Amino acid sequence: QVQLVESGGGLVQAGGSLRLSCAASGRTFSSYAMGWFRQAPGKEREFVAAISWSGGNTYYADSVKGRFTISRDNAKNTVYLQMNSLKPEDTAVYYCAADSTLLGVVAGPRSVDSWGQGTQVTVSS
């Protein structure tokens, strides 16, 4: 497993932007597919975005397509989530996830190997 630590959350007005970062420990970061999930109060954790180990393939939930961009820097053991045009419904705790396969990330929370502790994103209207 890999250890994950998120940062970059905060309070932003609707229409604003935030960039989340997820720093991973371990020498095998570049072999992991990475992703972001989010969980709003009273709701289940849901998939947001995923990226393959090389960065060559990305996937997004329909609700964030065109607004969010996932990227990674394997030299820095870090994955990012750039969030633009934020909406109040984007308010949630955002979790970084790692899995040995891209399918494992895209398939949803139950198949993910490793989780970060989460970072709160609050979008005010």
PDB file of C-alpha atoms in Angstrom:
ATOM      1  CA  GLN A   1       0.000   0.000   0.000  1.00  0.00           C
ATOM      2  CA  VAL A   2       0.906   3.629  -0.391  1.00  0.00           C
ATOM      3  CA  GLN A   3       0.336   6.389   2.170  1.00  0.00           C
ATOM      4  CA  LEU A   4      -1.590   9.423   0.919  1.00  0.00           C
ATOM      5  CA  VAL A   5      -1.920  12.941   2.329  1.00  0.00           C
ATOM      6  CA  GLU A   6      -4.277  15.497   0.787  1.00  0.00           C
ATOM      7  CA  SER A   7      -4.044  19.271   0.990  1.00  0.00           C
ATOM      8  CA  GLY A   8      -5.512  22.338  -0.663  1.00  0.00           C
ATOM      9  CA  GLY A   9      -9.085  22.253   0.511  1.00  0.00           C
ATOM     10  CA  GLY A  10     -10.875  25.321   1.802  1.00  0.00           C
ATOM     11  CA  LEU A  11     -13.773  27.720   1.453  1.00  0.00           C
ATOM     12  CA  VAL A  12     -14.447  29.316  -1.936  1.00  0.00           C
ATOM     13  CA  GLN A  13     -17.300  31.204  -3.533  1.00  0.00           C
ATOM     14  CA  ALA A  14     -19.326  29.682  -6.330  1.00  0.00           C
ATOM     15  CA  GLY A  15     -17.522  30.126  -9.633  1.00  0.00           C
ATOM     16  CA  GLY A  16     -14.128  30.052  -7.965  1.00  0.00           C
ATOM     17  CA  SER A  17     -11.273  27.591  -8.210  1.00  0.00           C
ATOM     18  CA  LEU A  18      -9.217  25.355  -5.943  1.00  0.00           C
ATOM     19  CA  ARG A  19      -6.391  22.936  -6.536  1.00  0.00           C
ATOM     20  CA  LEU A  20      -6.119  19.847  -4.386  1.00  0.00           C
ATOM     21  CA  SER A  21      -2.862  17.986  -3.973  1.00  0.00           C
ATOM     22  CA  CYS A  22      -2.206  14.462  -2.798  1.00  0.00           C
ATOM     23  CA  ALA A  23       1.311  13.540  -1.755  1.00  0.00           C
ATOM     24  CA  ALA A  24       2.174   9.865  -1.730  1.00  0.00           C
ATOM     25  CA  SER A  25       4.906   8.052   0.100  1.00  0.00           C
ATOM     26  CA  GLY A  26       6.759   5.071  -1.272  1.00  0.00           C
ATOM     27  CA  ARG A  27       8.966   4.405  -4.226  1.00  0.00           C
ATOM     28  CA  THR A  28       6.255   2.689  -6.242  1.00  0.00           C
ATOM     29  CA  PHE A  29       3.945   5.704  -6.692  1.00  0.00           C
ATOM     30  CA  SER A  30       4.445   5.710 -10.451  1.00  0.00           C
ATOM     31  CA  SER A  31       3.025   2.192 -10.673  1.00  0.00           C
ATOM     32  CA  TYR A  32      -0.315   3.174  -9.115  1.00  0.00           C
ATOM     33  CA  ALA A  33      -3.424   4.471 -10.769  1.00  0.00           C
ATOM     34  CA  MET A  34      -4.720   7.416  -8.758  1.00  0.00           C
ATOM     35  CA  GLY A  35      -8.062   9.040  -8.255  1.00  0.00           C
ATOM     36  CA  TRP A  36     -10.243  11.446  -6.347  1.00  0.00           C
ATOM     37  CA  PHE A  37     -13.524  10.698  -4.631  1.00  0.00           C
ATOM     38  CA  ARG A  38     -15.801  12.920  -2.577  1.00  0.00           C
ATOM     39  CA  GLN A  39     -18.365  12.461   0.137  1.00  0.00           C
ATOM     40  CA  ALA A  40     -20.996  15.003   1.094  1.00  0.00           C
ATOM     41  CA  PRO A  41     -22.839  14.836   4.438  1.00  0.00           C
ATOM     42  CA  GLY A  42     -25.416  12.071   4.422  1.00  0.00           C
ATOM     43  CA  LYS A  43     -24.306  10.752   1.052  1.00  0.00           C
ATOM     44  CA  GLU A  44     -22.169   7.881  -0.129  1.00  0.00           C
ATOM     45  CA  ARG A  45     -18.612   8.383  -1.306  1.00  0.00           C
ATOM     46  CA  GLU A  46     -18.620   8.962  -5.052  1.00  0.00           C
ATOM     47  CA  PHE A  47     -16.071   8.819  -7.843  1.00  0.00           C
ATOM     48  CA  VAL A  48     -14.786  12.146  -9.176  1.00  0.00           C
ATOM     49  CA  ALA A  49     -11.752  11.506 -11.387  1.00  0.00           C
ATOM     50  CA  ALA A  50      -9.022   8.966 -12.120  1.00  0.00           C
ATOM     51  CA  ILE A  51      -5.681   8.911 -13.888  1.00  0.00           C
ATOM     52  CA  SER A  52      -3.522   6.041 -15.089  1.00  0.00           C
ATOM     53  CA  TRP A  53       0.011   5.444 -13.814  1.00  0.00           C
ATOM     54  CA  SER A  54       1.506   7.209 -16.836  1.00  0.00           C
ATOM     55  CA  GLY A  55      -1.007  10.040 -16.887  1.00  0.00           C
ATOM     56  CA  GLY A  56      -2.016   9.066 -20.384  1.00  0.00           C
ATOM     57  CA  ASN A  57      -5.574   8.107 -19.506  1.00  0.00           C
ATOM     58  CA  THR A  58      -8.057  10.083 -17.438  1.00  0.00           C
ATOM     59  CA  TYR A  59     -11.685   9.565 -16.482  1.00  0.00           C
ATOM     60  CA  TYR A  60     -14.215  11.910 -14.935  1.00  0.00           C
ATOM     61  CA  ALA A  61     -17.646  11.762 -13.401  1.00  0.00           C
ATOM     62  CA  ASP A  62     -20.215  13.444 -15.617  1.00  0.00           C
ATOM     63  CA  SER A  63     -20.900  16.001 -12.904  1.00  0.00           C
ATOM     64  CA  VAL A  64     -17.358  17.422 -13.109  1.00  0.00           C
ATOM     65  CA  LYS A  65     -16.432  16.980 -16.773  1.00  0.00           C
ATOM     66  CA  GLY A  66     -15.178  20.200 -18.294  1.00  0.00           C
ATOM     67  CA  ARG A  67     -14.656  21.790 -14.855  1.00  0.00           C
ATOM     68  CA  PHE A  68     -12.161  19.516 -13.072  1.00  0.00           C
ATOM     69  CA  THR A  69      -8.789  18.282 -14.298  1.00  0.00           C
ATOM     70  CA  ILE A  70      -6.756  15.490 -12.749  1.00  0.00           C
ATOM     71  CA  SER A  71      -3.007  15.333 -13.305  1.00  0.00           C
ATOM     72  CA  ARG A  72       0.060  13.764 -11.734  1.00  0.00           C
ATOM     73  CA  ASP A  73       3.760  14.387 -11.345  1.00  0.00           C
ATOM     74  CA  ASN A  74       5.512  11.069 -10.777  1.00  0.00           C
ATOM     75  CA  ALA A  75       8.806  12.801 -10.018  1.00  0.00           C
ATOM     76  CA  LYS A  76       7.102  14.512  -7.060  1.00  0.00           C
ATOM     77  CA  ASN A  77       4.898  11.560  -6.047  1.00  0.00           C
ATOM     78  CA  THR A  78       1.916  13.878  -6.266  1.00  0.00           C
ATOM     79  CA  VAL A  79      -1.484  13.859  -7.910  1.00  0.00           C
ATOM     80  CA  TYR A  80      -3.561  17.007  -8.369  1.00  0.00           C
ATOM     81  CA  LEU A  81      -7.183  17.941  -8.878  1.00  0.00           C
ATOM     82  CA  GLN A  82      -7.736  21.355 -10.427  1.00  0.00           C
ATOM     83  CA  MET A  83     -11.318  22.424  -9.752  1.00  0.00           C
ATOM     84  CA  ASN A  84     -12.759  25.353 -11.704  1.00  0.00           C
ATOM     85  CA  SER A  85     -16.238  26.866 -11.896  1.00  0.00           C
ATOM     86  CA  LEU A  86     -17.053  25.410  -8.521  1.00  0.00           C
ATOM     87  CA  LYS A  87     -20.676  24.979  -7.499  1.00  0.00           C
ATOM     88  CA  PRO A  88     -22.274  24.649  -4.048  1.00  0.00           C
ATOM     89  CA  GLU A  89     -23.058  21.021  -4.875  1.00  0.00           C
ATOM     90  CA  ASP A  90     -19.316  20.355  -5.097  1.00  0.00           C
ATOM     91  CA  THR A  91     -19.131  20.827  -1.321  1.00  0.00           C
ATOM     92  CA  ALA A  92     -17.762  17.633   0.215  1.00  0.00           C
ATOM     93  CA  VAL A  93     -14.776  15.980   1.792  1.00  0.00           C
ATOM     94  CA  TYR A  94     -12.435  15.045  -1.029  1.00  0.00           C
ATOM     95  CA  TYR A  95     -10.378  11.873  -0.755  1.00  0.00           C
ATOM     96  CA  CYS A  96      -7.324  10.801  -2.688  1.00  0.00           C
ATOM     97  CA  ALA A  97      -7.228   7.133  -3.708  1.00  0.00           C
ATOM     98  CA  ALA A  98      -4.662   4.733  -5.091  1.00  0.00           C
ATOM     99  CA  ASP A  99      -5.032   1.334  -6.683  1.00  0.00           C
ATOM    100  CA  SER A 100      -2.846  -1.024  -8.662  1.00  0.00           C
ATOM    101  CA  THR A 101      -5.212  -0.760 -11.625  1.00  0.00           C
ATOM    102  CA  LEU A 102      -7.110   2.100 -13.238  1.00  0.00           C
ATOM    103  CA  LEU A 103     -10.206  -0.071 -13.292  1.00  0.00           C
ATOM    104  CA  GLY A 104      -9.886  -0.482  -9.546  1.00  0.00           C
ATOM    105  CA  VAL A 105     -10.152   3.286  -9.106  1.00  0.00           C
ATOM    106  CA  VAL A 106     -12.909   3.852 -11.660  1.00  0.00           C
ATOM    107  CA  ALA A 107     -14.952   0.934 -10.326  1.00  0.00           C
ATOM    108  CA  GLY A 108     -15.651   2.793  -7.111  1.00  0.00           C
ATOM    109  CA  PRO A 109     -14.833   3.058  -3.433  1.00  0.00           C
ATOM    110  CA  ARG A 110     -15.010  -0.627  -2.534  1.00  0.00           C
ATOM    111  CA  SER A 111     -12.224  -1.634  -4.903  1.00  0.00           C
ATOM    112  CA  VAL A 112      -9.649   1.010  -3.933  1.00  0.00           C
ATOM    113  CA  ASP A 113      -6.475  -0.146  -2.163  1.00  0.00           C
ATOM    114  CA  SER A 114      -5.442   3.020  -0.304  1.00  0.00           C
ATOM    115  CA  TRP A 115      -7.109   6.203   0.925  1.00  0.00           C
ATOM    116  CA  GLY A 116      -5.988   9.559   2.197  1.00  0.00           C
ATOM    117  CA  GLN A 117      -7.559  11.189   5.243  1.00  0.00           C
ATOM    118  CA  GLY A 118      -9.606  13.674   3.214  1.00  0.00           C
ATOM    119  CA  THR A 119      -9.717  17.439   2.804  1.00  0.00           C
ATOM    120  CA  GLN A 120     -12.814  19.617   3.130  1.00  0.00           C
ATOM    121  CA  VAL A 121     -13.997  21.689   0.186  1.00  0.00           C
ATOM    122  CA  THR A 122     -16.825  24.145   0.852  1.00  0.00           C
ATOM    123  CA  VAL A 123     -18.383  26.204  -1.928  1.00  0.00           C
ATOM    124  CA  SER A 124     -20.607  29.064  -0.835  1.00  0.00           C
ATOM    125  CA  SER A 125     -23.424  30.412  -2.977  1.00  0.00           C
TER     126      SER A 125
END
